[in-house]
Protein backbone atom coordinates (compact mmCIF):
# COMPACT_ATOMS: atom_id res chain seq x y z
CA UNK A 1 0.00 0.00 0.00
CA UNK A 2 2.83 2.39 0.87
CA UNK A 3 4.26 1.87 -2.62
CA UNK A 4 0.87 2.51 -4.26
CA UNK A 5 -0.11 -1.12 -4.96
CA UNK A 6 -3.27 -2.93 -3.89
CA UNK A 7 -2.65 -6.05 -1.77
CA UNK A 8 -5.23 -8.84 -1.77
CA UNK A 9 -5.09 -11.24 1.19
CA UNK A 10 -5.47 -14.90 0.25
CA UNK A 11 -5.27 -17.05 3.43
CA UNK A 12 -3.58 -20.40 2.77
CA UNK A 13 -2.14 -21.43 6.15
CA UNK A 14 -3.30 -21.36 9.73
CA UNK A 15 -1.22 -22.37 12.73
CA UNK A 16 -2.44 -24.71 15.46
CA UNK A 17 -0.84 -26.47 18.43
CA UNK A 18 0.62 -29.90 17.59
CA UNK A 19 -1.47 -33.05 17.98
CA UNK A 20 1.13 -34.41 20.41
CA UNK A 21 3.06 -32.36 22.98
CA UNK A 22 5.11 -35.26 24.36
CA UNK A 23 8.39 -34.42 22.56
CA UNK A 24 8.56 -30.81 23.69
CA UNK A 25 7.26 -31.62 27.19
CA UNK A 26 10.08 -34.13 27.64
CA UNK A 27 12.62 -31.53 26.47
CA UNK A 28 11.22 -28.81 28.73
CA UNK A 29 11.74 -31.03 31.77
CA UNK A 30 15.53 -30.94 31.28
CA UNK A 31 16.42 -27.83 29.25
CA UNK A 32 19.68 -27.48 31.17
CA UNK A 33 20.98 -30.58 29.36
CA UNK A 34 20.99 -28.80 26.00
CA UNK A 35 23.95 -26.97 24.53
CA UNK A 36 21.68 -24.95 22.25
CA UNK A 37 18.07 -24.28 21.26
CA UNK A 38 17.39 -23.44 17.60
CA UNK A 39 14.45 -21.27 16.60
CA UNK A 40 13.67 -21.21 12.88
CA UNK A 41 10.53 -19.04 12.98
CA UNK A 42 8.51 -16.60 15.06
CA UNK A 43 5.87 -19.30 15.52
CA UNK A 44 8.51 -21.62 16.92
CA UNK A 45 9.37 -19.04 19.57
CA UNK A 46 5.71 -18.25 20.31
CA UNK A 47 4.52 -21.81 20.84
CA UNK A 48 7.70 -22.80 22.69
CA UNK A 49 7.35 -20.07 25.30
CA UNK A 50 3.60 -20.63 25.64
CA UNK A 51 4.16 -24.31 26.38
CA UNK A 52 7.03 -23.49 28.75
CA UNK A 53 4.70 -21.25 30.76
CA UNK A 54 1.86 -23.78 30.67
CA UNK A 55 4.23 -26.25 32.35
CA UNK A 56 4.81 -23.76 35.18
CA UNK A 57 8.31 -22.82 33.95
CA UNK A 58 9.84 -19.58 32.68
CA UNK A 59 12.66 -18.21 30.56
CA UNK A 60 15.20 -18.76 33.37
CA UNK A 61 15.20 -22.44 32.34
CA UNK A 62 17.32 -21.35 29.34
CA UNK A 63 20.14 -19.95 31.48
CA UNK A 64 23.46 -21.10 30.03
CA UNK A 65 21.85 -22.49 26.86
CA UNK A 66 22.98 -21.01 23.52
CA UNK A 67 20.15 -19.56 21.44
CA UNK A 68 20.18 -19.72 17.64
CA UNK A 69 17.64 -17.79 15.53
CA UNK A 70 17.08 -17.79 11.77
CA UNK A 71 15.97 -14.37 10.54
CA UNK A 72 15.56 -10.91 12.02
CA UNK A 73 11.90 -11.43 12.95
CA UNK A 74 12.78 -14.60 14.83
CA UNK A 75 15.67 -12.82 16.51
CA UNK A 76 13.29 -10.04 17.62
CA UNK A 77 10.79 -12.60 18.96
CA UNK A 78 13.60 -14.05 21.09
CA UNK A 79 14.64 -10.57 22.23
CA UNK A 80 11.03 -9.84 23.24
CA UNK A 81 11.36 -12.70 25.74
CA UNK A 82 14.12 -10.78 27.49
CA UNK A 83 17.05 -12.79 26.11
CA UNK A 84 19.40 -12.36 23.17
CA UNK A 85 20.11 -14.82 20.40
CA UNK A 86 23.76 -15.90 20.48
CA UNK A 87 23.86 -16.75 16.79
CA UNK A 88 21.88 -15.27 13.87
CA UNK A 89 23.19 -16.48 10.49
CA UNK A 90 24.06 -14.02 7.74
CA UNK A 91 21.42 -15.46 5.42
CA UNK A 92 18.02 -16.36 6.77
CA UNK A 93 17.96 -20.02 5.74
CA UNK A 94 18.87 -23.29 7.48
CA UNK A 95 21.95 -23.79 5.30
CA UNK A 96 23.47 -20.53 6.54
CA UNK A 97 22.86 -21.50 10.17
CA UNK A 98 24.61 -24.82 9.55
CA UNK A 99 27.66 -22.86 8.32
CA UNK A 100 27.61 -20.84 11.56
CA UNK A 101 27.34 -23.96 13.73
CA UNK A 102 30.13 -25.63 11.76
CA UNK A 103 32.51 -22.96 13.14
CA UNK A 104 31.83 -24.22 16.66
CA UNK A 105 33.01 -27.47 18.21
CA UNK A 106 29.65 -29.22 18.63
CA UNK A 107 30.93 -32.80 18.70
CA UNK A 108 28.90 -34.59 21.38
CA UNK A 109 26.75 -31.51 22.07
CA UNK A 110 22.95 -31.68 22.33
CA UNK A 111 20.53 -29.35 20.51
CA UNK A 112 16.78 -28.78 20.77
CA UNK A 113 14.85 -27.79 17.64
CA UNK A 114 11.27 -26.61 18.41
CA UNK A 115 9.58 -26.27 15.02
CA UNK A 116 6.57 -27.04 12.83
CA UNK A 117 5.31 -30.62 12.72
CA UNK A 118 6.24 -30.78 9.02
CA UNK A 119 9.52 -29.12 8.01
CA UNK A 120 12.68 -29.73 6.01
CA UNK A 121 15.07 -32.23 7.54
CA UNK A 122 18.27 -30.58 6.29
CA UNK A 123 18.97 -28.73 9.56
CA UNK A 124 18.83 -31.68 12.00
CA UNK A 125 20.53 -33.99 9.51
CA UNK A 126 23.48 -31.64 8.94
CA UNK A 127 23.93 -30.90 12.64
CA UNK A 128 23.97 -34.64 13.39
CA UNK A 129 26.60 -35.02 10.66
CA UNK A 130 28.77 -32.66 12.75
CA UNK A 131 28.65 -35.16 15.60
CA UNK A 132 25.93 -33.46 17.65
CA UNK A 133 22.56 -34.76 18.87
CA UNK A 134 19.33 -33.01 17.86
CA UNK A 135 15.93 -33.44 19.49
CA UNK A 136 13.25 -32.33 17.04
CA UNK A 137 10.13 -31.24 18.96
CA UNK A 138 6.99 -30.12 17.10
CA UNK A 139 5.46 -27.09 18.82
CA UNK A 140 2.94 -26.14 16.12
CA UNK A 141 1.45 -27.32 12.85
CA UNK A 142 0.19 -25.47 9.78
CA UNK A 143 -3.05 -26.44 8.06
CA UNK A 144 -5.09 -24.91 5.22
CA UNK A 145 -7.77 -22.56 6.63
CA UNK A 146 -11.44 -22.96 5.89
CA UNK A 147 -11.93 -19.81 3.83
CA UNK A 148 -14.01 -18.99 0.74
CA UNK A 149 -11.34 -18.00 -1.76
CA UNK A 150 -13.55 -18.48 -4.84
CA UNK A 151 -13.87 -14.71 -5.62
CA UNK A 152 -10.10 -14.28 -5.49
CA UNK A 153 -9.49 -17.36 -7.62
CA UNK A 154 -11.84 -15.87 -10.22
CA UNK A 155 -9.84 -12.62 -10.19
CA UNK A 156 -6.61 -14.54 -10.63
CA UNK A 157 -7.92 -16.59 -13.52
CA UNK A 158 -9.26 -13.46 -15.22
CA UNK A 159 -5.83 -11.85 -15.13
CA UNK A 160 -6.78 -9.19 -12.58
CA UNK A 161 -3.83 -9.93 -10.29
CA UNK A 162 -0.34 -8.88 -11.33
CA UNK A 163 1.83 -10.74 -8.83
CA UNK A 164 1.48 -13.57 -6.31
CA UNK A 165 3.77 -13.45 -3.27
CA UNK A 166 4.93 -16.56 -1.43
CA UNK A 167 6.68 -16.32 1.95
CA UNK A 168 7.16 -20.03 2.73
CA UNK A 169 7.03 -23.45 1.11
CA UNK A 170 3.74 -24.14 2.91
CA UNK A 171 2.09 -21.13 1.30
CA UNK A 172 3.15 -22.33 -2.15
CA UNK A 173 1.94 -25.91 -1.63
CA UNK A 174 -1.41 -24.90 -0.15
CA UNK A 175 -2.03 -22.17 -2.72
CA UNK A 176 -1.37 -24.53 -5.62
CA UNK A 177 -3.60 -27.16 -4.03
CA UNK A 178 -6.45 -24.67 -3.50
CA UNK A 179 -6.26 -22.94 -6.89
CA UNK A 180 -4.65 -25.44 -9.28
CA UNK A 181 -2.27 -22.61 -10.26
CA UNK A 182 0.41 -24.86 -11.77
CA UNK A 183 -2.04 -26.06 -14.44
CA UNK A 184 -3.06 -22.58 -15.62
CA UNK A 185 -1.89 -21.60 -19.08
CA UNK A 186 -1.27 -17.97 -18.13
CA UNK A 187 0.14 -17.33 -14.67
CA UNK A 188 0.72 -14.03 -12.83
CA UNK A 189 4.24 -12.93 -11.90
CA UNK A 190 5.53 -15.13 -9.07
CA UNK A 191 7.53 -13.57 -6.22
CA UNK A 192 9.20 -15.73 -3.54
CA UNK A 193 10.85 -14.58 -0.32
CA UNK A 194 13.90 -16.83 -0.64
CA UNK A 195 15.57 -19.79 -2.37
CA UNK A 196 13.81 -22.54 -0.41
CA UNK A 197 10.36 -21.13 -1.18
CA UNK A 198 11.43 -20.54 -4.79
CA UNK A 199 12.59 -24.15 -5.17
CA UNK A 200 9.25 -25.42 -3.87
CA UNK A 201 7.47 -23.21 -6.40
CA UNK A 202 9.67 -24.43 -9.24
CA UNK A 203 9.20 -28.06 -8.19
CA UNK A 204 5.45 -27.46 -8.51
CA UNK A 205 5.84 -26.17 -12.06
CA UNK A 206 5.91 -22.42 -11.41
CA UNK A 207 8.36 -19.92 -12.88
CA UNK A 208 9.77 -17.66 -10.17
CA UNK A 209 10.20 -14.13 -11.49
CA UNK A 210 11.17 -12.22 -8.34
CA UNK A 211 13.37 -13.10 -5.34
CA UNK A 212 15.04 -10.55 -3.06
CA UNK A 213 18.69 -10.56 -2.04
CA UNK A 214 17.64 -10.29 1.61
CA UNK A 215 15.12 -12.96 2.54
CA UNK A 216 12.65 -10.77 4.44
CA UNK A 217 9.16 -9.43 3.78
CA UNK A 218 10.65 -5.94 3.43
CA UNK A 219 13.20 -7.25 0.96
CA UNK A 220 10.47 -9.00 -1.02
CA UNK A 221 8.36 -5.82 -1.23
CA UNK A 222 11.36 -3.84 -2.48
CA UNK A 223 12.22 -6.50 -5.06
CA UNK A 224 8.63 -6.45 -6.38
CA UNK A 225 8.75 -2.65 -6.68
CA UNK A 226 12.09 -2.82 -8.49
CA UNK A 227 10.78 -5.50 -10.88
CA UNK A 228 7.77 -3.49 -11.97
CA UNK A 229 9.73 -0.24 -12.22
CA UNK A 230 12.13 -2.00 -14.61
CA UNK A 231 9.18 -3.30 -16.66
CA UNK A 232 7.74 0.23 -16.88
CA UNK A 233 11.06 1.60 -18.17
CA UNK A 234 11.24 -1.13 -20.80
Tab-separated table of N, CA and C in Angstrom, residues 7-11 149 152:
chain	number	residue	atom	x	y	z
A	7	UNK	N	-2.829	-4.667	-2.210
A	7	UNK	CA	-2.647	-6.054	-1.775
A	7	UNK	C	-3.980	-6.768	-1.566
A	8	UNK	N	-4.049	-8.009	-1.983
A	8	UNK	CA	-5.231	-8.842	-1.767
A	8	UNK	C	-4.821	-10.026	-0.890
A	9	UNK	N	-5.441	-10.152	0.269
A	9	UNK	CA	-5.094	-11.244	1.192
A	9	UNK	C	-5.768	-12.536	0.761
A	10	UNK	N	-4.971	-13.594	0.668
A	10	UNK	CA	-5.470	-14.903	0.247
A	10	UNK	C	-4.974	-15.921	1.276
A	11	UNK	N	-5.745	-16.163	2.354
A	11	UNK	CA	-5.268	-17.052	3.431
A	11	UNK	C	-5.060	-18.486	2.941
A	149	UNK	N	-12.255	-18.743	-0.888
A	149	UNK	CA	-11.344	-17.996	-1.756
A	149	UNK	C	-11.829	-17.930	-3.207
A	152	UNK	N	-11.488	-14.610	-5.169
A	152	UNK	CA	-10.101	-14.276	-5.493
A	152	UNK	C	-9.540	-15.175	-6.587
